Amino acid sequence: MHGLMMHGELTITTILRHAMRWHPGSEIVSRRTDGAIHRINYADLGRRIHKLANALARLGVKPGDRVATLAWNGWRHVEAYYAVSCMGAVCHTLNPRLFADQLGYIVNHAEDTVLLFDVTFAKLVEKLAPSWPTVRHYVALADAGAPPACDLPGLLNYEDLIAGESEDFAWPDLDERTACSLCYTSGTTGNPKGVLFDHRSQVIHALSVSGGDWLCLRQRDSVLPVVPMFHACAWGLPYAGLMNGVKLVMPGHGLDGPNLCELIDAEKVTLLAGVPTVWLEMLRHLKATGGRLDSVERLMVGGAAAPRSMIQTLEEEYDVRVVHGWGMTELSPVGTLSVPKAHMQDWPAEKRYAVQGLQGRPLYGVDMRIVDADGRELPHDGTAAGALQVRGPWVAGGYYRGDNPESFTADGWFNTGDVAAIDAEGFLRLTDRTKDVIKSGGEWISSIEIENVAVSHPAVQEAACIAITHSKWGERPLLVVVPKAGAAVDKADLLAFFEGKVAKWWIPDDVAVVEELPHTATGKLYKLGLRERFRDFVLPTDAN
Ligand code: AMP
């Protein structure tokens, strides 16, 4: 028997309509590419979204077409997100930090027809345009009459393009399974893979992440997503934010400590979201200037392991509650969050920080399991580590154009490529990427755990732990560190620092001090590159 409730397709158009009708005065505040501050309310933003949809239709954009963006977090990027998806086309966010040949590949793989780009990327677009035969129109996200100086065929100017358009657009009645956006993930090997989101997955992901334990979004919140809209949809904040009528504070390209702190103070930001490196940099700036985070209540961190020391500093010195989470582009992107359960609230601080340092427990909508090499499920005892697999309505069921089918199991799970343990409380502890795990004498050493300890040493700025071939043990860990400015790393002292913090046989065999570590386009340690660099390194423990 069917229930008697009304049916409504879960589309992004419903978020837009809700935001315009019920939160017309809520604001989006953005740092422009010229550094100035721009403000717009949802009502005006909505009108401009309608105009953009008319302009794109005039350019020939049809349902299903891919419209690419290459832009920082800002109001025009939000307009593109909504106009493109709500008209039934697919908003393809390009990551400007990818290598040029990857960007070349992605645009052709997606067959983008229009590209909207921030003027800061004009030269990059100009360089790559000849390799993108499918792109018919280039639109600079620029002020009226102020196109960037670049040589692009038929270059259009965003404000000029939408200026004469109608503020009405008849949004199509979309099936909620209609594709709305596309984002490529860049592994360390092979070509990037396209994750094709649909309206339904974005809406229910936004609903779920809005919940109390995670973003806990309230209309009165002022939210600063440092996490970029070009990577994993800024953790769904452009959707969850408008759904809840919050003030969105968009940092544009100003992601450094001074810029962020200025915005936080001026806009009374209550919630921050970003990767650990951004917060470490912000903390450095605060320490140097004696600045505070008075308005900030919560800080979301994920995308890479958040050092425990960072969680502790933010809570004890700045009174900011830290929520550490794990996710992937393939998960829209949020999978787990590390909020202690009720009976853990009164635990001693150290024990609580240890829980917060874990990657967390699944949100409603995400199911997970860990399996051994034969695909057998492993126990949730906090120790057994295996391949992490997930499933759920906002988890990718396949890659665009059927790429990498081996990532999806026959019984309906997505193989994340991460290695993890799950404890009896359901908290996930990520130990590695499958490719980065260190196998010493047949046992696994968690490089993430080693790095976590290393960065809590006062002289260490950043750390990476990689496997070095060893004649007796197969592989042993080498710790590669970047010292803090003005600090010197003493190898013996750093290795002694590990005693009592990890199992004795996990302690790295040696330390290499470098000026900087390589990163991928999404800000993660590029360990493949590091392993290449240290390929011929001989550990002092290796007699051979
Ligand atoms: P991406 O799709 O670019 O967001 O990358 C997803 C990958 O980032 C995951 O598969 C993890 O390897 C890593 N990652 C995300 N969050 C965390 C976290 N909290 N701790 C450690 N690694 C993380």
XYZ file of C-alpha atoms and ligand atoms in Angstrom:
567
model
C 0.000 0.000 0.000
C 1.376 3.440 -0.887
C 1.265 6.233 1.646
C -0.787 9.297 0.994
C 1.914 11.911 1.174
C 2.616 14.373 -1.585
C 5.524 13.560 -3.848
C 8.189 16.080 -4.657
C 11.295 15.446 -6.702
C 14.393 16.278 -4.655
C 15.956 18.780 -7.019
C 18.383 21.660 -6.569
C 15.633 23.868 -8.015
C 13.672 23.306 -4.788
C 16.628 24.683 -2.791
C 16.791 27.755 -5.043
C 13.049 28.389 -4.761
C 13.123 27.943 -0.976
C 16.107 30.248 -0.582
C 14.586 33.024 -2.699
C 11.115 32.805 -1.150
C 11.933 32.280 2.513
C 15.390 33.781 2.966
C 15.460 36.678 0.470
C 17.537 38.845 2.793
C 20.249 36.294 3.588
C 23.583 37.259 2.134
C 26.505 35.962 0.162
C 29.595 38.022 0.913
C 32.562 37.445 -1.381
C 36.101 38.613 -1.729
C 36.442 39.682 -5.342
C 39.520 38.843 -7.380
C 40.615 42.498 -6.966
C 40.457 42.075 -3.177
C 37.358 44.236 -2.597
C 34.284 42.872 -0.789
C 31.064 42.166 -2.693
C 27.672 41.623 -1.037
C 24.453 40.277 -2.500
C 21.282 38.886 -0.928
C 19.578 35.662 -1.954
C 16.709 37.500 -3.697
C 19.062 39.395 -6.010
C 21.257 36.352 -6.433
C 18.187 34.350 -7.492
C 17.235 36.956 -10.070
C 20.726 36.826 -11.519
C 20.579 33.015 -11.593
C 17.448 33.316 -13.754
C 19.217 35.770 -16.040
C 22.219 33.470 -16.364
C 19.985 30.515 -17.260
C 18.400 32.632 -20.024
C 21.835 33.662 -21.273
C 23.118 30.081 -21.298
C 19.988 28.921 -23.141
C 20.630 31.678 -25.690
C 24.163 30.317 -26.122
C 22.592 26.967 -26.981
C 23.086 25.096 -23.684
C 20.666 22.160 -23.605
C 19.706 19.703 -20.857
C 22.579 17.295 -20.264
C 25.232 19.638 -21.719
C 28.315 20.102 -19.597
C 29.065 23.676 -18.626
C 32.447 24.055 -16.943
C 33.574 26.498 -14.281
C 37.141 27.395 -13.351
C 36.591 29.692 -10.415
C 37.228 30.489 -6.765
C 34.471 30.527 -4.159
C 32.354 33.567 -4.939
C 28.836 34.692 -5.734
C 29.115 34.271 -9.501
C 30.281 30.699 -9.007
C 27.196 30.057 -6.860
C 25.062 31.542 -9.633
C 26.647 29.166 -12.133
C 26.082 26.166 -9.825
C 22.360 26.861 -9.650
C 21.622 28.159 -13.170
C 23.371 25.278 -14.888
C 21.960 22.485 -12.708
C 18.415 23.858 -12.471
C 18.132 24.189 -16.252
C 18.949 20.481 -16.497
C 22.548 20.890 -17.638
C 25.628 19.667 -15.759
C 27.916 22.026 -13.865
C 31.443 20.715 -14.301
C 33.791 22.233 -11.735
C 37.417 22.341 -12.871
C 40.222 22.361 -10.335
C 42.760 25.037 -11.328
C 45.442 23.313 -9.269
C 45.491 20.313 -11.594
C 48.352 19.988 -14.014
C 47.665 21.607 -17.365
C 47.628 18.260 -19.176
C 45.065 16.916 -16.683
C 42.847 19.939 -17.278
C 43.281 19.380 -20.986
C 42.188 15.782 -20.598
C 39.218 16.481 -18.325
C 37.544 19.113 -20.494
C 37.779 16.819 -23.506
C 36.603 13.782 -21.553
C 33.591 15.741 -20.295
C 33.052 17.432 -23.687
C 32.322 20.746 -22.045
C 30.537 23.217 -24.310
C 30.882 26.439 -22.290
C 33.575 27.505 -19.823
C 33.040 30.211 -17.207
C 36.317 31.317 -15.645
C 37.632 33.758 -13.071
C 39.886 36.398 -14.584
C 42.817 35.113 -12.524
C 42.779 32.024 -14.752
C 42.652 33.918 -18.065
C 46.211 33.030 -19.077
C 45.713 29.358 -18.211
C 42.509 29.209 -20.268
C 44.155 31.036 -23.150
C 46.948 28.462 -23.165
C 44.656 25.434 -23.056
C 41.832 26.655 -25.304
C 43.367 25.335 -28.560
C 43.276 21.803 -27.080
C 39.544 22.033 -26.239
C 37.603 21.636 -29.500
C 34.237 21.075 -27.778
C 34.200 24.412 -25.919
C 32.090 26.822 -27.986
C 31.971 29.754 -25.581
C 34.378 31.232 -23.074
C 32.814 33.485 -20.448
C 35.039 35.596 -18.180
C 33.518 36.133 -14.726
C 34.231 39.836 -15.026
C 32.543 43.185 -14.423
C 30.590 44.880 -17.189
C 32.857 46.326 -19.841
C 35.986 44.958 -18.155
C 37.014 41.769 -19.958
C 40.413 40.329 -19.104
C 43.208 40.964 -21.566
C 43.449 37.599 -23.266
C 43.200 36.144 -26.686
C 40.242 33.777 -26.742
C 37.938 33.211 -29.686
C 34.503 34.786 -29.046
C 35.325 35.703 -25.463
C 32.199 36.799 -23.569
C 31.932 38.891 -20.453
C 29.653 37.532 -17.697
C 28.015 40.800 -16.655
C 27.541 41.926 -20.247
C 26.190 38.497 -21.105
C 23.439 38.463 -18.481
C 22.685 42.203 -18.420
C 19.834 42.245 -20.913
C 18.274 38.926 -19.896
C 14.875 38.377 -18.293
C 14.626 37.769 -14.555
C 12.152 34.951 -15.249
C 13.122 31.502 -16.302
C 10.747 28.557 -16.569
C 12.765 25.877 -14.765
C 12.059 22.433 -16.199
C 10.398 19.791 -13.989
C 13.401 17.571 -13.548
C 13.515 13.963 -12.472
C 15.550 13.919 -9.258
C 17.979 11.419 -10.790
C 18.985 13.979 -13.430
C 22.726 14.685 -13.422
C 23.461 18.104 -11.940
C 27.232 18.350 -11.553
C 30.477 16.670 -12.446
C 33.765 16.701 -10.574
C 36.926 14.800 -11.454
C 39.074 13.241 -8.780
C 42.764 13.045 -9.352
C 44.391 9.924 -8.060
C 48.153 9.756 -7.885
C 48.211 7.460 -10.912
C 46.171 7.234 -14.101
C 43.763 9.755 -15.547
C 41.334 11.700 -13.352
C 37.926 10.030 -12.978
C 34.601 11.828 -13.284
C 32.053 11.690 -10.458
C 28.616 12.587 -11.809
C 26.282 13.794 -9.050
C 22.514 13.956 -9.400
C 19.974 16.342 -7.920
C 18.721 13.776 -5.450
C 22.168 12.885 -4.138
C 23.060 16.558 -3.628
C 19.803 17.393 -1.867
C 19.856 14.525 0.598
C 23.567 14.981 1.235
C 22.895 18.661 1.998
C 20.040 17.719 4.340
C 22.152 15.203 6.174
C 25.286 17.329 6.575
C 23.154 20.193 7.911
C 22.396 18.065 10.985
C 23.410 18.875 14.536
C 26.483 16.690 14.873
C 27.993 17.833 11.592
C 27.604 21.339 10.208
C 24.704 22.103 12.549
C 23.523 24.824 10.188
C 21.250 27.518 11.576
C 19.885 30.555 9.763
C 21.878 32.807 12.077
C 25.167 31.183 11.074
C 27.832 32.983 9.111
C 29.686 30.250 7.236
C 33.083 30.520 5.616
C 33.851 27.632 3.271
C 37.568 27.677 2.578
C 37.092 24.287 1.000
C 36.796 25.177 -2.674
C 33.717 24.910 -4.841
C 35.960 23.386 -7.506
C 36.740 20.416 -5.286
C 33.972 18.132 -4.056
C 31.337 20.915 -4.201
C 32.773 22.716 -1.149
C 31.446 19.877 1.031
C 27.907 20.627 -0.160
C 27.868 24.079 1.491
C 26.544 25.952 -1.548
C 23.459 23.702 -1.267
C 23.206 23.184 2.501
C 23.902 26.891 3.069
C 21.081 28.179 0.875
C 18.779 25.456 2.162
C 19.209 26.865 5.680
C 19.358 30.565 4.806
C 22.832 31.123 6.272
C 25.218 33.921 5.401
C 27.867 32.460 3.113
C 31.239 34.177 3.263
C 33.252 33.329 0.179
C 37.015 33.902 0.392
C 37.780 33.998 -3.352
C 41.492 33.433 -3.877
C 42.483 34.902 -0.480
C 43.119 31.692 1.441
C 46.038 32.902 3.563
C 45.878 33.626 7.287
C 45.565 37.435 7.105
C 42.790 37.368 4.493
C 40.821 34.699 6.300
C 41.137 36.351 9.712
C 40.040 39.693 8.298
C 36.906 38.089 6.802
C 36.189 36.119 9.975
C 36.248 39.293 12.057
C 34.387 41.521 9.613
C 31.594 39.014 8.907
C 31.383 37.528 12.415
C 31.918 34.042 11.021
C 30.539 31.258 13.233
C 31.494 28.206 11.193
C 34.656 27.423 9.227
C 35.229 24.534 6.827
C 38.523 23.524 5.244
C 41.533 21.234 5.059
C 44.141 20.993 7.870
C 46.873 22.953 6.069
C 44.629 26.015 5.864
C 43.972 25.937 9.599
C 47.614 25.360 10.465
C 48.474 28.439 8.428
C 45.660 30.410 10.082
C 46.881 29.357 13.533
C 50.398 30.492 12.667
C 49.038 33.894 11.702
C 46.923 34.150 14.858
C 49.891 33.263 17.005
C 52.109 35.830 15.291
C 49.543 38.622 15.566
C 47.843 37.742 18.848
C 44.562 37.512 16.916
C 41.445 35.756 18.227
C 38.565 33.775 16.734
C 35.921 35.352 18.928
C 32.890 34.807 16.694
C 33.842 31.271 15.602
C 31.956 28.432 17.293
C 32.738 25.458 15.087
C 35.470 24.435 12.692
C 35.118 21.564 10.248
C 38.284 19.907 9.076
C 38.782 17.064 6.622
C 40.281 16.091 3.317
C 43.443 14.985 5.132
C 44.076 13.813 8.685
C 43.707 16.610 11.232
C 46.621 16.533 13.700
C 45.437 16.039 17.267
C 47.622 18.942 18.358
C 45.644 21.239 16.054
C 42.333 20.077 17.504
C 43.655 20.695 21.009
C 45.041 24.163 20.219
C 41.799 25.296 18.604
C 39.720 24.069 21.523
C 41.938 25.141 24.406
C 43.408 28.381 23.122
C 40.624 29.648 20.852
C 37.502 27.998 22.304
C 36.508 26.587 18.928
C 34.848 23.161 18.695
C 36.563 21.069 16.036
C 34.750 18.457 13.981
C 37.062 16.252 11.990
C 35.541 14.334 9.112
C 36.435 11.987 6.325
C 35.073 12.032 2.843
C 35.810 11.757 -0.834
C 34.599 13.362 -4.018
C 32.875 10.030 -4.698
C 30.839 10.585 -1.499
C 29.543 14.055 -2.394
C 31.887 14.275 -0.294
C 31.045 13.704 3.399
C 31.212 10.172 4.818
C 32.014 10.285 8.526
C 32.413 12.806 11.342
C 34.239 12.564 14.618
C 31.850 13.971 17.186
C 32.169 12.102 20.504
C 29.041 10.206 21.561
C 26.987 11.147 24.649
C 28.924 8.979 27.108
C 32.233 10.397 25.853
C 31.338 14.037 26.481
C 32.689 14.028 30.021
C 35.837 12.106 29.239
C 39.138 13.741 30.165
C 40.211 16.169 27.434
C 43.105 14.000 26.184
C 40.827 10.999 25.658
C 38.207 13.134 23.938
C 40.763 14.685 21.581
C 41.854 11.177 20.660
C 38.265 10.453 19.561
C 38.094 13.735 17.664
C 41.343 12.838 15.940
C 39.704 9.746 14.460
C 37.952 10.109 11.107
C 34.597 9.500 12.773
C 31.328 7.651 12.495
C 29.065 7.505 9.443
C 26.323 10.017 8.801
C 22.856 8.736 8.049
C 23.003 7.802 4.382
C 26.454 6.206 4.462
C 27.103 2.562 5.239
C 30.657 1.245 5.509
C 32.648 -1.961 5.965
C 36.283 -3.024 6.022
C 37.387 -6.151 4.190
C 40.540 -8.258 3.922
C 42.384 -9.158 0.714
C 39.811 -11.898 -0.005
C 36.868 -9.561 0.453
C 35.914 -11.003 3.873
C 34.479 -8.507 6.282
C 36.756 -7.653 9.225
C 35.598 -7.101 12.810
C 34.984 -3.638 14.271
C 37.575 -3.997 17.036
C 39.575 -0.846 16.363
C 42.620 -2.904 15.410
C 41.881 -4.985 12.330
C 42.616 -2.776 9.311
C 41.355 -3.488 5.827
C 40.106 -1.960 2.594
C 37.351 0.527 3.321
C 34.188 0.163 1.243
C 31.088 2.347 1.377
C 27.616 2.504 -0.104
C 24.640 4.802 0.028
C 22.426 7.137 -1.987
C 25.096 9.854 -2.261
C 27.970 7.462 -3.020
C 29.093 7.130 -6.650
C 27.790 3.947 -8.269
C 30.198 4.261 -11.218
C 32.547 6.746 -12.839
C 31.641 8.919 -15.791
C 31.825 6.977 -19.047
C 32.334 3.732 -17.114
C 35.975 4.404 -16.184
C 37.678 2.258 -13.505
C 34.890 -0.310 -13.032
C 37.140 -2.241 -10.623
C 36.398 0.380 -7.957
C 32.867 -0.999 -7.607
C 32.184 -4.437 -6.153
C 29.730 -6.944 -7.562
C 27.661 -6.728 -4.377
C 27.142 -2.983 -4.600
C 29.946 -1.277 -2.643
C 32.428 1.402 -3.652
C 36.048 0.562 -2.951
C 37.478 3.765 -1.506
C 41.175 2.928 -1.878
C 41.588 3.852 1.785
C 42.732 1.449 4.490
C 40.991 1.767 7.836
C 39.996 0.176 11.122
C 36.570 0.619 12.742
C 36.177 0.452 16.534
C 33.326 -0.981 18.582
C 31.689 2.486 18.767
C 31.675 2.683 14.969
C 34.482 5.242 14.693
C 36.645 4.995 11.623
C 40.407 5.301 11.909
C 42.050 5.817 8.563
C 45.499 4.333 8.444
C 46.492 4.891 4.827
C 45.688 4.976 1.175
C 45.988 1.396 -0.090
C 48.993 2.447 -2.156
C 50.761 4.208 0.729
C 50.591 1.534 3.416
C 53.994 0.413 4.782
C 54.324 -3.346 4.993
C 57.011 -4.244 7.507
C 57.579 -7.968 7.967
C 54.052 -8.665 6.703
C 52.454 -6.272 9.217
C 51.058 -2.871 8.312
C 52.348 0.402 9.669
C 50.025 3.386 9.421
C 51.808 6.291 7.742
C 49.002 8.650 8.820
C 49.514 7.770 12.480
C 53.267 8.387 12.202
C 52.694 11.738 10.488
C 50.202 12.723 13.164
C 52.764 12.171 15.906
C 55.520 13.907 13.914
C 53.547 17.136 13.421
C 52.863 17.359 17.130
C 56.632 17.810 17.655
C 57.353 21.520 18.231
C 60.012 21.730 15.485
C 57.982 20.033 12.737
C 55.868 21.938 10.250
C 54.793 19.104 7.958
C 55.582 15.397 7.738
C 55.232 12.484 5.347
C 56.008 8.881 6.109
C 56.860 6.575 3.222
C 57.953 3.002 2.717
C 61.601 2.323 1.865
C 62.600 -1.103 0.617
C 64.387 -3.078 3.328
C 66.308 -6.310 2.816
C 65.082 -7.920 6.030
C 61.598 -6.470 6.585
C 60.470 -5.865 3.022
C 59.647 -2.254 3.820
C 60.445 0.100 6.678
C 59.228 3.655 7.347
C 61.213 6.767 6.486
C 59.961 10.015 7.958
C 60.383 13.064 5.754
C 59.849 16.382 7.532
C 59.759 20.094 6.869
C 60.988 22.060 9.917
C 59.051 25.036 11.249
C 60.447 28.431 10.241
C 63.519 29.135 12.355
C 63.500 25.670 13.970
C 66.006 22.862 13.521
C 65.007 19.206 13.524
C 67.291 16.896 15.459
C 66.837 13.359 14.132
C 67.562 11.519 17.363
C 65.327 13.840 19.336
C 62.468 13.448 16.845
C 62.719 9.642 16.846
C 62.832 9.593 20.655
C 59.638 11.654 20.599
C 57.807 8.623 19.160
C 58.556 6.409 22.137
C 55.403 5.510 23.998
C 53.262 7.147 21.321
C 53.281 4.318 18.772
C 54.304 0.646 18.840
C 58.098 0.367 19.016
C 58.374 -1.362 15.641
C 56.416 1.479 14.018
C 59.062 4.070 14.864
C 60.660 5.232 11.584
C 64.128 3.938 10.789
C 65.350 7.341 9.714
C 64.406 10.981 9.246
C 65.050 13.095 6.163
C 64.739 16.860 6.469
C 63.514 18.700 3.351
C 62.510 22.266 2.539
C 59.124 21.340 1.186
C 56.954 18.316 0.469
C 55.195 17.648 -2.845
C 51.379 17.977 -2.931
C 48.665 16.966 -5.360
C 46.227 19.409 -6.914
C 43.813 18.750 -4.063
C 46.409 19.617 -1.436
C 47.230 16.070 -0.366
C 50.740 14.776 0.110
C 51.991 13.425 -3.197
C 53.607 10.298 -1.812
C 54.162 8.653 -5.150
C 56.438 11.564 -6.087
C 58.168 11.360 -2.729
C 58.737 7.616 -3.062
C 60.272 8.266 -6.494
C 62.580 10.846 -4.982
C 63.736 8.484 -2.223
C 63.744 5.359 -4.398
C 67.455 4.718 -3.944
C 67.562 5.747 -0.296
C 69.254 3.191 1.957
C 68.077 3.059 5.542
C 70.774 2.944 8.253
C 69.043 -0.187 9.608
C 69.518 -2.018 6.327
C 72.770 -3.968 6.626
C 72.654 -4.812 2.960
P 39.185 13.798 -2.479
O 38.252 12.986 -3.283
O 40.148 14.569 -3.312
O 38.464 14.654 -1.516
O 40.122 12.837 -1.632
C 39.588 11.861 -0.793
C 40.685 11.211 -0.006
O 41.248 12.133 0.923
C 40.209 10.066 0.841
O 40.069 8.882 0.104
C 41.295 9.992 1.916
O 42.412 9.262 1.460
C 41.687 11.440 2.087
N 41.007 11.997 3.268
C 39.851 12.686 3.318
N 39.541 13.042 4.589
C 40.534 12.563 5.370
C 40.790 12.580 6.783
N 39.991 13.202 7.644
N 41.901 11.949 7.212
C 42.754 11.330 6.362
N 42.557 11.296 5.026
C 41.465 11.892 4.532
